[in-house]
Amino acid sequence: MGQLDGKVAFITGAARGQGRSHALLFAEEGADIIGLDICEQVESVVPPMSTQDDLDETVALVEKTGRRMVGVKGDTRNRADIQRALEQGLAEFGRLDIVLANAGIFAAGLKPYAQSEQAWKDSLDINLTGTWNTLQLTAPILVDQGQGGSIVITSSSATGRWITTNYDGGVDGYNAAKYALGGLMTAYAGKLAEHNIRVNTFHPTGVSTPMVANDHFATWVDENPTYMASWMNALPVESMQPVDASQVFLFLVSDLGRYITGQELFVDAGQTTIPPLGGGTQLNHQH
Ligand SMILES: NC(=O)c1ccc[n+]([C@@H]2O[C@H](COP(=O)([O-])OP(=O)(O)OC[C@H]3O[C@@H](n4cnc5c(N)ncnc54)[C@H](O)[C@@H]3O)[C@@H](O)[C@H]2O)c1
């Protein structure tokens, strides 16, 4: 028996990285998946973003577990895309139980900085407004269904450590959006609690996904030592693997987490609360 038998999860950013990992673990635990991913480059993001092939691979991997997945190419900035994915998924699976607002970009390092107003806008549009769109379109489905539910919004450990700026619109936009998600979570957790719908945010330290495991990010780390100074894990680990994040999600959305709502859950290797007395371990990805 799986911990999510008979459940259906909607996951944004499902083509690769953490979204794919969540889809796979949830499917192994018995859930069917509705996945949405942009599968296109956003101009202000320097490293390659996902492709249709990535999304197809996630669908194939989920199907290998014996569960089903509806994978839709679409943009969380566009409500019609989210709506289309939900309609297709509901037509196929008939219900919705879990929502992971996971899609995000890290549009750091677009040069010169004068150009990065676009990176600021894209970061807020995707990391904040895209998440708001996801909540707006999924919450009524869970309420109407009347059987509770669990929503997890992916924020970042950036909201728990001291941060600074290098005047980069992509980084400022990332941080501003990730902080704002906490407010959104609190409001939705409050509104939806009486329906037994739980809403939490997830704040990971670095996770080894294509967002950070790339040459551009490694160069950006080198060029921004002051910014990176606070990005120090107390535990001797440089970054988590996506499956480490997925295991926490499984706990949170399953019955084990049934009384957890309105929480900012930090899974950050001690980054935000423990002084790195042993020197700390920094995310780098330069090997
Ligand atoms: N990797 C890290 O170190 C780290 C740390 C803290 C928080 N996060 C957050 O974790 C989440 C998942 O990121 P990841 O690490 O798996 O990176 P990733 O780049 O591998 O995955 C993000 C996915 O979101 C998709 N996406 C981006 N914009 C979209 C949009 N508008 N509509 C639909 N899909 C879109 C991308 O195509 C990609 O497939 C993000 O919200 C990110 O900010 C990541």
CSV table of C-alpha atoms in Angstrom, one decimal, residues 62-267:
chain,number,residue,atom,x,y,z
A,62,VAL,CA,5.9,8.1,-13.8
A,63,GLU,CA,4.2,5.6,-16.1
A,64,LYS,CA,7.0,3.1,-15.3
A,65,THR,CA,5.8,3.1,-11.7
A,66,GLY,CA,2.3,1.9,-13.0
A,67,ARG,CA,0.6,5.3,-12.3
A,68,ARG,CA,-0.6,7.8,-14.8
A,69,MET,CA,0.5,11.3,-15.6
A,70,VAL,CA,-1.1,14.1,-17.7
A,71,GLY,CA,1.8,16.3,-18.8
A,72,VAL,CA,0.9,19.7,-20.2
A,73,LYS,CA,3.2,22.3,-21.7
A,74,GLY,CA,2.2,25.7,-20.3
A,75,ASP,CA,3.2,28.8,-18.4
A,76,THR,CA,2.0,29.5,-14.8
A,77,ARG,CA,1.9,33.2,-15.8
A,78,ASN,CA,-0.9,32.3,-18.1
A,79,ARG,CA,-4.1,31.3,-16.2
A,80,ALA,CA,-5.5,29.7,-19.4
A,81,ASP,CA,-2.6,27.3,-19.4
A,82,ILE,CA,-3.1,26.3,-15.8
A,83,GLN,CA,-6.8,25.9,-16.4
A,84,ARG,CA,-6.2,23.7,-19.4
A,85,ALA,CA,-3.9,21.4,-17.4
A,86,LEU,CA,-6.4,21.1,-14.6
A,87,GLU,CA,-9.3,20.4,-17.0
A,88,GLN,CA,-7.3,17.7,-18.7
A,89,GLY,CA,-6.2,16.2,-15.4
A,90,LEU,CA,-9.6,16.3,-13.9
A,91,ALA,CA,-11.1,14.7,-17.0
A,92,GLU,CA,-8.6,11.9,-16.7
A,93,PHE,CA,-8.5,11.3,-12.9
A,94,GLY,CA,-11.7,12.9,-11.6
A,95,ARG,CA,-10.2,14.5,-8.5
A,96,LEU,CA,-7.5,16.7,-7.0
A,97,ASP,CA,-5.9,16.3,-3.6
A,98,ILE,CA,-2.4,17.8,-3.6
A,99,VAL,CA,-1.0,21.0,-5.2
A,100,LEU,CA,2.7,21.7,-5.4
A,101,ALA,CA,3.4,25.3,-6.6
A,102,ASN,CA,7.0,24.5,-7.4
A,103,ALA,CA,7.7,26.2,-10.7
A,104,GLY,CA,10.4,28.9,-10.4
A,105,ILE,CA,13.3,30.7,-12.1
A,106,PHE,CA,16.6,32.0,-10.9
A,107,ALA,CA,17.4,34.8,-13.4
A,108,ALA,CA,20.7,35.8,-11.9
A,109,GLY,CA,23.7,37.2,-13.8
A,110,LEU,CA,22.1,38.8,-16.9
A,111,LYS,CA,24.7,41.4,-18.0
A,112,PRO,CA,24.9,44.3,-18.0
A,113,TYR,CA,22.8,45.0,-14.9
A,114,ALA,CA,21.0,47.8,-16.7
A,115,GLN,CA,19.2,45.1,-18.7
A,116,SER,CA,18.1,43.2,-15.8
A,117,GLU,CA,14.8,45.1,-15.2
A,118,GLN,CA,13.4,42.3,-17.3
A,119,ALA,CA,14.9,39.7,-15.0
A,120,TRP,CA,13.2,41.5,-12.0
A,121,LYS,CA,9.8,41.4,-13.8
A,122,ASP,CA,10.2,37.8,-15.0
A,123,SER,CA,11.2,36.7,-11.5
A,124,LEU,CA,8.1,38.3,-9.9
A,125,ASP,CA,5.8,37.2,-12.7
A,126,ILE,CA,6.9,33.6,-12.4
A,127,ASN,CA,7.9,33.1,-8.8
A,128,LEU,CA,5.1,35.1,-7.2
A,129,THR,CA,2.3,35.8,-9.7
A,130,GLY,CA,2.6,32.3,-11.2
A,131,THR,CA,2.2,30.8,-7.7
A,132,TRP,CA,-0.7,33.1,-7.0
A,133,ASN,CA,-2.4,31.9,-10.2
A,134,THR,CA,-1.8,28.3,-9.2
A,135,LEU,CA,-3.5,28.9,-5.8
A,136,GLN,CA,-6.4,30.8,-7.3
A,137,LEU,CA,-7.2,28.1,-9.7
A,138,THR,CA,-6.7,25.1,-7.5
A,139,ALA,CA,-8.2,26.2,-4.2
A,140,PRO,CA,-11.8,26.3,-5.4
A,141,ILE,CA,-11.5,22.8,-6.8
A,142,LEU,CA,-10.3,21.4,-3.4
A,143,VAL,CA,-13.0,23.4,-1.6
A,144,ASP,CA,-15.8,22.1,-3.9
A,145,GLN,CA,-14.6,18.6,-3.7
A,146,GLY,CA,-15.0,18.8,0.1
A,147,GLN,CA,-12.4,16.2,1.1
A,148,GLY,CA,-9.6,18.4,2.3
A,149,GLY,CA,-6.2,18.7,0.6
A,150,SER,CA,-2.6,19.8,0.9
A,151,ILE,CA,-0.9,22.7,-0.9
A,152,VAL,CA,2.8,23.2,-0.7
A,153,ILE,CA,4.5,26.3,-2.1
A,154,THR,CA,8.2,26.2,-2.8
A,155,SER,CA,10.0,29.2,-1.3
A,156,SER,CA,13.7,29.1,-0.4
A,157,SER,CA,16.1,29.2,2.5
A,158,ALA,CA,16.9,32.7,1.3
A,159,THR,CA,14.0,33.9,3.4
A,160,GLY,CA,15.7,32.7,6.6
A,161,ARG,CA,19.3,33.9,6.3
A,162,TRP,CA,20.7,37.3,6.0
A,163,ILE,CA,20.7,38.4,2.4
A,164,THR,CA,22.3,41.4,0.5
A,165,THR,CA,22.1,42.7,-3.0
A,166,ASN,CA,24.4,42.9,-5.9
A,167,TYR,CA,21.9,45.1,-7.7
A,168,ASP,CA,20.9,42.2,-10.0
A,169,GLY,CA,17.2,42.3,-10.9
A,170,GLY,CA,17.0,38.6,-11.1
A,171,VAL,CA,18.4,38.0,-7.6
A,172,ASP,CA,16.4,40.9,-6.1
A,173,GLY,CA,13.3,39.6,-7.8
A,174,TYR,CA,13.9,36.0,-6.7
A,175,ASN,CA,14.3,37.1,-3.0
A,176,ALA,CA,11.4,39.5,-3.1
A,177,ALA,CA,9.1,36.8,-4.5
A,178,LYS,CA,10.2,34.1,-2.2
A,179,TYR,CA,9.6,36.3,0.9
A,180,ALA,CA,6.2,37.3,-0.5
A,181,LEU,CA,5.2,33.7,-0.8
A,182,GLY,CA,5.2,33.4,3.0
A,183,GLY,CA,2.4,36.1,3.1
A,184,LEU,CA,0.4,34.3,0.5
A,185,MET,CA,0.8,31.0,2.3
A,186,THR,CA,-0.4,32.4,5.6
A,187,ALA,CA,-3.5,34.0,4.0
A,188,TYR,CA,-4.5,30.9,2.1
A,189,ALA,CA,-3.8,28.6,5.1
A,190,GLY,CA,-6.1,30.8,7.2
A,191,LYS,CA,-8.9,30.9,4.6
A,192,LEU,CA,-8.8,27.2,3.8
A,193,ALA,CA,-8.3,25.6,7.2
A,194,GLU,CA,-12.0,25.2,7.8
A,195,HIS,CA,-12.1,23.0,4.7
A,196,ASN,CA,-9.3,20.8,6.1
A,197,ILE,CA,-7.0,22.1,3.3
A,198,ARG,CA,-3.5,22.7,4.5
A,199,VAL,CA,-1.1,25.2,3.0
A,200,ASN,CA,2.6,25.4,3.8
A,201,THR,CA,5.8,26.7,2.3
A,202,PHE,CA,9.0,24.7,1.8
A,203,HIS,CA,12.4,26.4,2.2
A,204,PRO,CA,15.2,24.3,1.0
A,205,THR,CA,18.9,25.0,1.0
A,206,GLY,CA,20.7,24.4,-2.3
A,207,VAL,CA,19.2,21.5,-4.2
A,208,SER,CA,21.3,19.8,-6.9
A,209,THR,CA,19.0,20.5,-10.0
A,210,PRO,CA,19.7,22.2,-13.4
A,211,MET,CA,18.8,25.5,-11.8
A,212,VAL,CA,22.1,25.6,-9.9
A,213,ALA,CA,24.1,22.7,-11.3
A,214,ASN,CA,25.4,24.6,-14.3
A,215,ASP,CA,28.5,26.6,-15.4
A,216,HIS,CA,26.7,29.9,-15.3
A,217,PHE,CA,25.7,29.5,-11.7
A,218,ALA,CA,29.3,28.4,-10.7
A,219,THR,CA,30.7,31.6,-12.3
A,220,TRP,CA,28.0,33.7,-10.6
A,221,VAL,CA,29.0,32.2,-7.2
A,222,ASP,CA,32.6,33.1,-7.9
A,223,GLU,CA,31.7,36.7,-8.8
A,224,ASN,CA,29.5,37.2,-5.8
A,225,PRO,CA,31.4,36.2,-2.7
A,226,THR,CA,29.6,38.7,-0.5
A,227,TYR,CA,26.2,37.5,-1.5
A,228,MET,CA,27.3,33.9,-1.1
A,229,ALA,CA,28.8,34.4,2.3
A,230,SER,CA,25.5,33.7,4.1
A,231,TRP,CA,24.8,30.6,1.9
A,232,MET,CA,26.6,28.3,4.2
A,233,ASN,CA,25.2,25.0,5.5
A,234,ALA,CA,26.0,24.0,9.1
A,235,LEU,CA,25.8,20.3,8.2
A,236,PRO,CA,28.7,19.0,6.1
A,237,VAL,CA,26.7,18.9,2.8
A,238,GLU,CA,27.0,21.2,-0.2
A,239,SER,CA,23.5,20.6,-1.5
A,240,MET,CA,20.5,18.3,-1.1
A,241,GLN,CA,19.5,15.9,-3.8
A,242,PRO,CA,16.0,16.4,-5.3
A,243,VAL,CA,14.7,13.2,-3.6
A,244,ASP,CA,15.7,14.5,-0.2
A,245,ALA,CA,13.2,17.3,-0.9
A,246,SER,CA,10.6,14.9,-2.2
A,247,GLN,CA,10.7,12.8,1.0
A,248,VAL,CA,9.9,15.9,3.0
A,249,PHE,CA,7.0,16.7,0.6
A,250,LEU,CA,5.7,13.2,1.0
A,251,PHE,CA,5.6,13.5,4.8
A,252,LEU,CA,4.0,16.9,4.5
A,253,VAL,CA,1.2,16.0,2.1
A,254,SER,CA,0.5,12.5,3.5
A,255,ASP,CA,-1.5,11.6,6.6
A,256,LEU,CA,1.7,12.0,8.7
A,257,GLY,CA,1.6,15.8,8.2
A,258,ARG,CA,-2.2,16.1,8.6
A,259,TYR,CA,-2.0,18.7,11.4
A,260,ILE,CA,0.7,20.8,9.8
A,261,THR,CA,-0.6,24.0,8.2
A,262,GLY,CA,0.4,27.6,8.0
A,263,GLN,CA,4.1,26.6,8.5
A,264,GLU,CA,7.3,27.7,6.8
A,265,LEU,CA,9.2,24.4,6.7
A,266,PHE,CA,13.0,24.9,6.5
A,267,VAL,CA,15.0,22.0,5.2
